[in-house]
Structure formats: structure tokens, C-alpha cells
Coordinates of C-alpha atoms in Angstrom, one line a residue:
X453 CA 0.0 0.0 0.0
X454 CA 1.6 3.2 -1.2
X455 CA 0.3 6.6 -0.3
X456 CA 1.7 10.1 -0.8
X457 CA 4.1 8.8 -3.3
X458 CA 5.9 6.7 -0.8
X459 CA 8.5 4.2 -2.1
X460 CA 9.5 0.7 -1.2
X461 CA 13.1 0.3 -0.2
X462 CA 14.1 -3.4 -0.4
X463 CA 17.2 -3.0 1.7
X464 CA 15.1 -1.7 4.6
X465 CA 13.3 -5.1 4.5
X466 CA 16.6 -6.8 5.2
X467 CA 17.4 -4.2 7.8
X468 CA 14.2 -5.1 9.7
X469 CA 15.0 -8.8 9.6
X470 CA 18.6 -8.2 10.6
X471 CA 17.5 -6.2 13.7
X472 CA 15.1 -8.9 14.7
X473 CA 17.7 -11.6 14.4
X474 CA 20.3 -9.5 16.2
X475 CA 17.9 -9.2 19.2
X476 CA 17.2 -13.0 19.2
X477 CA 20.9 -13.9 18.8
X478 CA 21.9 -11.4 21.6
X479 CA 19.4 -13.1 23.9
X480 CA 20.7 -16.5 23.1
X481 CA 24.3 -15.4 23.9
X482 CA 23.0 -13.7 27.1
X483 CA 21.3 -16.9 28.2
X484 CA 24.3 -19.1 27.4
X485 CA 27.1 -16.8 28.6
X486 CA 25.6 -13.9 30.5
X487 CA 27.8 -11.4 28.7
X488 CA 27.1 -7.7 29.2
X489 CA 27.9 -7.2 25.5
X490 CA 25.1 -9.5 24.6
X491 CA 22.5 -7.5 26.5
X492 CA 23.9 -4.3 25.0
X493 CA 23.6 -5.8 21.5
X494 CA 20.0 -6.5 22.2
X495 CA 19.5 -2.9 23.3
X496 CA 21.2 -1.5 20.2
X497 CA 19.1 -3.7 18.0
X498 CA 15.9 -2.5 19.5
X499 CA 17.0 1.1 18.8
X500 CA 17.4 0.0 15.2
X501 CA 13.7 -1.0 15.2
X502 CA 12.5 2.3 16.7
X503 CA 14.0 4.5 14.0
X504 CA 12.9 2.2 11.2
X505 CA 9.3 2.3 12.6
X506 CA 9.2 6.0 12.3
X507 CA 10.7 6.0 8.8
X508 CA 8.2 3.5 7.4
X509 CA 5.2 4.9 9.2
X510 CA 6.0 8.5 8.1
X511 CA 4.0 8.4 4.8
X512 CA 0.9 7.2 6.6
X513 CA 1.4 9.9 9.4
X514 CA 1.9 12.5 6.7
X515 CA -1.4 11.4 5.1
X516 CA -3.2 11.5 8.4
X517 CA -1.9 15.0 8.9
X518 CA -2.7 16.2 5.4
X519 CA -6.3 14.9 5.4
X520 CA -6.8 16.1 8.9
X521 CA -9.8 13.8 9.2
X522 CA -11.1 11.5 11.9
X523 CA -11.7 8.6 9.4
X524 CA -8.1 8.7 8.2
X525 CA -6.9 8.6 11.8
X526 CA -9.1 5.7 12.6
X527 CA -7.9 3.8 9.5
X528 CA -4.3 4.4 10.6
X529 CA -5.0 3.0 14.1
X530 CA -7.0 0.1 12.8
X531 CA -4.2 -0.9 10.3
X532 CA -1.6 -0.7 13.0
X533 CA -3.6 -2.6 15.7
X534 CA -4.7 -5.4 13.3
X535 CA -1.1 -5.8 12.3
X536 CA 0.5 -5.8 15.8
X537 CA -2.0 -6.7 18.5
X538 CA -3.3 -10.2 17.7
X539 CA 0.2 -11.8 17.3
X540 CA 1.3 -10.0 20.4
X541 CA -1.6 -11.3 22.5
X542 CA -0.9 -14.9 21.3
X543 CA 2.8 -14.4 22.3
X544 CA 1.8 -13.2 25.7
X545 CA -0.6 -16.1 26.3
X546 CA 2.0 -18.6 25.0
X547 CA 4.6 -17.2 27.3
X548 CA 2.2 -17.4 30.3
X549 CA 2.1 -21.2 29.7
X550 CA 5.9 -21.5 29.9
X551 CA 6.9 -18.9 32.5
X552 CA 5.6 -17.6 35.8
X553 CA 3.3 -14.7 35.0
X554 CA 2.5 -13.7 38.6
X555 CA -1.2 -13.0 38.5
X556 CA -4.0 -12.0 36.2
X557 CA -3.5 -8.3 36.8
X558 CA 0.1 -8.6 35.6
X559 CA -1.1 -10.3 32.4
X560 CA -3.6 -7.5 31.9
X561 CA -0.9 -4.9 32.2
X562 CA 1.1 -6.6 29.4
X563 CA -2.0 -7.1 27.2
X564 CA -2.9 -3.4 27.5
X565 CA 0.7 -2.3 27.0
X566 CA 0.8 -0.5 30.3
X567 CA 3.4 -2.6 32.1
X568 CA 6.1 0.0 31.3
X569 CA 4.2 3.1 30.6
X570 CA 6.1 4.8 33.4
X571 CA 8.6 2.2 34.7
X572 CA 9.4 -1.3 33.4
X573 CA 9.3 -2.9 36.8
X574 CA 6.6 -5.6 36.5
X575 CA 7.0 -8.5 38.9
X576 CA 7.6 -10.9 37.3
X577 CA 8.6 -9.3 34.0
X578 CA 7.8 -12.6 32.2
X579 CA 7.7 -11.1 28.7
X580 CA 10.6 -8.8 29.0
X581 CA 10.8 -7.9 25.2
X582 CA 7.4 -6.3 25.5
X583 CA 8.7 -2.9 26.6
X584 CA 9.6 -1.8 23.1
X585 CA 6.3 -3.0 21.7
X586 CA 4.5 -0.8 24.3
X587 CA 6.5 2.2 23.1
X588 CA 5.5 1.4 19.5
X589 CA 1.8 1.0 20.4
X590 CA 1.5 4.2 22.4
X591 CA 3.4 6.0 19.6
X592 CA 0.6 5.0 17.2
X593 CA -1.9 6.9 19.4
X594 CA 0.2 9.8 20.7
X595 CA 2.1 10.7 17.4
X596 CA -0.9 11.3 15.1
X597 CA -2.9 13.1 17.8
X598 CA 0.1 15.4 18.5
X599 CA 0.5 16.1 14.7
X600 CA -3.2 16.9 14.3
X601 CA -3.1 19.3 17.3
X602 CA -0.1 21.2 16.0
X603 CA -1.6 21.0 12.5
X604 CA -4.3 23.5 13.7
X605 CA -1.6 26.2 13.7
X606 CA 0.7 25.1 10.9
X607 CA 0.6 23.5 7.5
X608 CA 1.2 19.7 7.4
X609 CA 4.9 19.8 6.5
X610 CA 5.9 22.3 9.2
X611 CA 3.6 20.5 11.7
X612 CA 5.3 17.2 11.2
X613 CA 8.9 18.5 11.5
X614 CA 8.1 20.8 14.5
X615 CA 6.3 18.0 16.3
X616 CA 9.2 15.6 15.8
X617 CA 11.7 18.2 16.9
X618 CA 9.7 19.1 20.0
X619 CA 9.6 15.4 21.1
X620 CA 13.2 14.8 20.4
X621 CA 14.5 17.9 22.2
X622 CA 12.0 17.8 25.1
X623 CA 12.5 14.1 25.9
X624 CA 16.3 14.4 25.7
X625 CA 16.2 17.3 28.1
X626 CA 13.8 15.5 30.5
X627 CA 16.0 12.4 30.5
X628 CA 19.0 14.6 31.2
X629 CA 17.4 16.2 34.3
X630 CA 15.6 13.1 35.6
X631 CA 18.1 10.4 35.1
X632 CA 20.2 9.9 38.2
X633 CA 21.9 6.8 37.0
X634 CA 19.9 4.5 39.3
X635 CA 17.8 1.8 37.5
X636 CA 18.4 3.6 34.2
X637 CA 17.1 0.6 32.2
X638 CA 13.9 0.3 34.1
X639 CA 13.1 3.9 34.8
X640 CA 14.3 5.6 31.6
X641 CA 15.4 3.5 28.7
X642 CA 12.4 1.1 28.8
X643 CA 9.8 3.6 29.8
X644 CA 7.1 4.6 27.3
X645 CA 6.9 8.3 28.4
X646 CA 10.6 8.9 28.0
X647 CA 11.2 7.1 24.8
X648 CA 8.8 8.2 22.1
X649 CA 11.5 10.4 20.6
X650 CA 13.3 7.3 19.3
X651 CA 10.6 6.7 16.7
X652 CA 10.3 10.4 15.8
X653 CA 14.0 10.3 14.7
X654 CA 12.7 8.0 11.8
X655 CA 10.1 10.6 10.9
X656 CA 12.7 13.3 10.6
X657 CA 14.9 11.0 8.6
X658 CA 12.1 10.4 6.1
X659 CA 11.3 14.1 5.8
X660 CA 14.9 15.1 5.0
X661 CA 15.9 12.0 2.9
X662 CA 15.9 14.0 -0.3
X663 CA 17.3 17.2 1.1
X664 CA 20.5 16.1 2.8
X665 CA 23.9 15.4 1.1
X666 CA 25.3 11.9 1.3
X667 CA 28.6 13.2 2.8
X668 CA 26.7 14.5 5.8
X669 CA 25.0 11.2 6.3
X670 CA 28.2 9.3 6.0
X671 CA 29.9 11.6 8.6
X672 CA 27.0 11.1 11.0
X673 CA 27.1 7.4 10.5
X674 CA 30.9 7.1 10.9
X675 CA 31.1 9.0 14.2
X676 CA 27.9 7.4 15.5
X677 CA 29.2 3.9 14.9
X678 CA 32.6 4.9 16.4
X679 CA 30.9 5.9 19.6
X680 CA 28.7 2.8 19.7
X681 CA 31.8 0.6 19.2
X682 CA 33.4 2.3 22.2
X683 CA 30.3 1.6 24.3
X684 CA 30.2 -2.0 23.1
X685 CA 33.8 -2.5 24.1
X686 CA 33.2 -0.8 27.4
X687 CA 29.7 -1.8 28.5
X688 CA 30.4 -0.9 32.1
X689 CA 30.4 2.8 31.0
X690 CA 26.8 2.6 30.0
X691 CA 25.8 1.0 33.3
X692 CA 27.5 3.6 35.5
X693 CA 27.9 6.9 33.7
X694 CA 24.8 9.2 33.5
X695 CA 26.3 11.3 30.6
X696 CA 26.8 8.2 28.4
X697 CA 23.3 6.9 29.3
X698 CA 21.7 10.0 28.0
X699 CA 24.1 10.4 25.1
X700 CA 23.7 6.8 24.0
X701 CA 20.0 7.1 23.3
X702 CA 20.4 10.3 21.3
X703 CA 23.4 8.8 19.3
X704 CA 21.4 5.7 18.5
X705 CA 18.6 7.8 17.0
X706 CA 21.1 9.9 15.0
X707 CA 23.2 7.0 13.8
X708 CA 20.4 4.7 12.8
X709 CA 18.7 7.5 11.0
X710 CA 21.9 7.9 8.9
X711 CA 22.1 4.2 8.4
X712 CA 18.5 4.1 7.0
X713 CA 19.2 7.0 4.8
X714 CA 22.2 5.2 3.3
X715 CA 20.1 2.1 2.8
X716 CA 17.5 4.0 0.8
X717 CA 20.1 5.0 -1.7
X718 CA 21.0 1.4 -2.5
X719 CA 19.2 0.2 -5.6
X720 CA 18.4 -3.5 -5.9
X721 CA 17.1 -4.6 -9.3
X722 CA 17.2 -8.4 -8.8
X723 CA 13.6 -9.4 -8.3
X724 CA 14.5 -12.6 -6.4
X725 CA 16.6 -10.6 -3.9
X726 CA 13.7 -8.1 -3.5
X727 CA 11.2 -11.0 -2.9
X728 CA 13.6 -12.7 -0.4
X729 CA 14.1 -9.4 1.5
X730 CA 10.3 -8.9 1.6
X731 CA 9.8 -12.5 2.9
X732 CA 12.3 -12.1 5.7
X733 CA 10.8 -8.7 6.6
X734 CA 7.4 -10.3 6.9
X735 CA 8.5 -12.9 9.4
X736 CA 10.6 -10.4 11.5
X737 CA 7.7 -9.5 13.9
X738 CA 7.2 -13.2 14.7
X739 CA 10.9 -13.6 15.3
X740 CA 10.9 -10.8 17.8
X741 CA 7.7 -12.0 19.5
X742 CA 8.5 -15.7 19.9
X743 CA 12.2 -16.0 20.2
X744 CA 12.0 -15.9 24.0
X745 CA 9.6 -18.9 24.1
X746 CA 12.0 -20.9 21.8
X747 CA 14.9 -19.9 24.0
X748 CA 13.1 -21.4 27.0
X749 CA 12.9 -24.8 25.4
X750 CA 16.6 -24.6 24.6
X751 CA 17.7 -23.4 28.0
X752 CA 18.9 -26.8 29.2
X753 CA 20.4 -27.9 25.8
X754 CA 23.7 -29.7 25.9
X755 CA 24.6 -28.8 22.3
X756 CA 27.8 -27.0 21.6
X757 CA 27.3 -23.3 20.8
X758 CA 27.6 -23.7 17.0
X759 CA 25.1 -26.5 16.8
X760 CA 22.8 -24.7 19.2
X761 CA 23.0 -21.5 17.1
X762 CA 22.2 -23.3 13.9
X763 CA 19.3 -25.2 15.5
X764 CA 17.9 -22.1 17.0
X765 CA 18.2 -20.2 13.8
X766 CA 16.4 -22.8 11.8
X767 CA 13.6 -23.4 14.3
X768 CA 13.0 -19.7 14.9
X769 CA 12.8 -18.9 11.2
X770 CA 10.7 -21.9 10.4
X771 CA 8.2 -21.2 13.2
X772 CA 8.0 -17.5 12.3
X773 CA 7.4 -18.4 8.6
X774 CA 4.6 -20.8 9.5
X775 CA 3.1 -18.3 12.0
X776 CA 3.1 -15.5 9.4
X777 CA 1.5 -17.4 6.6
X778 CA -0.8 -19.4 8.8
X779 CA -2.0 -16.6 11.1
X780 CA -0.7 -13.1 10.5
X781 CA -1.3 -13.0 6.7
X782 CA -4.9 -14.0 7.2
X783 CA -5.5 -11.2 9.6
X784 CA -3.7 -8.6 7.5
X785 CA -6.3 -9.2 4.7
X786 CA -8.9 -7.6 7.0
X787 CA -7.1 -4.3 7.3
X788 CA -9.0 -1.3 6.0
X789 CA -7.6 0.8 3.2
X790 CA -7.2 4.5 3.1
X791 CA -9.9 6.4 1.2
X792 CA -8.4 8.4 -1.6

């Protein structure tokens, strides 16, 4: 579905899949070796997702802002909820069968995406990857409403950019003043109210994609990756240093915006490659949702790490493919279309 002249960028499909697999591999390594770098890799991979979400949703949000109508807004919400909520609910219920979920109220918090609205401190936090999905779901509501509110004073292009900049600047300042370095992960990094700016980075990237020179993108990408490499090699810095905690989130948004902009400039003409990238993108959401369940079954495995990795990779991709074509795709056919 293309609106507002939006284009499909095949390499971003593979980007999505790579981010999902990096998260799942990081959690495998964390389970097997309890490495701080593994958990950091998972955190970085989620940040990849956030920026990509803003970028790919930007055309629809632009359309909502341009039409400035209730029906378009409701269509946007329906399309996002039909895509994301049913698989998520099944993943929650499946995880409840395997892990201790606490009580019914705790399940309800996860099902309503409120478990980390302020702080990600559910007890037990049985579906710990759900924090990022909560941020996504609340963004679907808060972003278009914010855009339509500012749209009352400005034209749609200015409204979009100004809204994104307001969120990015305001939340970075708020984190700077509120973060005391204690429980940064629970209280700041995985909190809905402090992290919406991550997705707005993608919206800014989409709006400037045809207006920024490649050299500027490459410079931002180079220095951003250099900083993230430093953090990856020194994970204790991110655990203990307030400045780096605040800087890390901002740099992730900037760096992965640059990475996406570079990816959009890569032309892929081979139809088989394009189809393959689209296929792996389609199963990415299932990979993210269900890899924790599969890891639980492999927790006591006696396989060597190479065999375990190969088995995990095959099972995860096979299950996600079956789930997409057997469940997700059927639901996606019921999504409403935008009225033109």
C-alpha cells in the first residue's frame, strides 16, 4: 500500500530482519554466557527498530496530517492494531504457559501495553521484550494526535517537523534532568513516556531524505558507529555513567537515521533478492515476539554453541514463517484501506 508517493526500499526489509535476528541472537548469547555485551547488542538492535518504525510509518502519518480527518486517523489506528495486537496477544498467552506470569492483573498490564508506561518494573517481568512494543503502540496513538493538534496552527509539513523536533528535544532534556543513573534501564530506557522520541527520529529522517547530502549522512554514520563501538567494548560505562546513558539514546537515533538514509540510496534490481528481502521482513515481527519462548525450550540444551545457534536459527525462522503465513497474513487481509 503506497500513499503520498511513498516508495518501497528493499534493503530496509533486510534491515528489519537483521534487527530482529540480532535481538534474538543477543538473547541466546546472554542466556548461554551472561555477557554484558550480549544485552547491549539487544538494546542497540531495538533502537534500530525504533528509528525504522518512524521512517516506514512516516508516509501514513503524513497522510493523516494532510487529510486532517477522523476517518483517516481511525484507519491508521486500525491498520496498526490489526497488524500488531493479535500476534502480540498470542505471544503473551503462550509465554504465560511456559513462565511464571505472577497474577491475572500482571497479564492484563502486558495485554494493555501499560506494564512499562512509566517504569518497566513488572513483577515478574515474564515477557521482557514487550517494553519496546508498548512504546510502539503508544506512539501509534500519541504521534498522530500530536500532529493533528499542531496542524491546527501550521501546514502539514511544518507541523510534522516541528512535532518531531519538540519530542526529540524535550525528551532528551527531560532524561538529562531526571536520570540519576539509578535503575536507568527500568526507569528511563524502557519507559514509554521517556522514549517516544526514538521513533520520531525516523520521521525526521524520512522528511529530510531527499534534502541532505550523502557526505553529511556518512559523517554522522561514521562518528555514531565509532561511539557505539566504544560503548560495546566498554559496557560498564553505560551501566554507570549518566552522561553516556543520556548520550547513548540520542546517538542511536542519529546513527540509525543515517544508516537508514544510506540504505534508501542502495538500488536493488534483482527481483529474487527483492522478494527474499520482503519475505524475511514479513517474518521479522514473529521472530521478535516468539524467540523468548523458543529460548526457554533450549535453556537446558547440551549442544555446543555452533550447533545450538544453527538449530535455534532454523527453528526460529521456520516457526516464524509458519506463523506469518498461517495466522498473520490471514488477519492482514482484513485491514481497512485509506480512502483516496
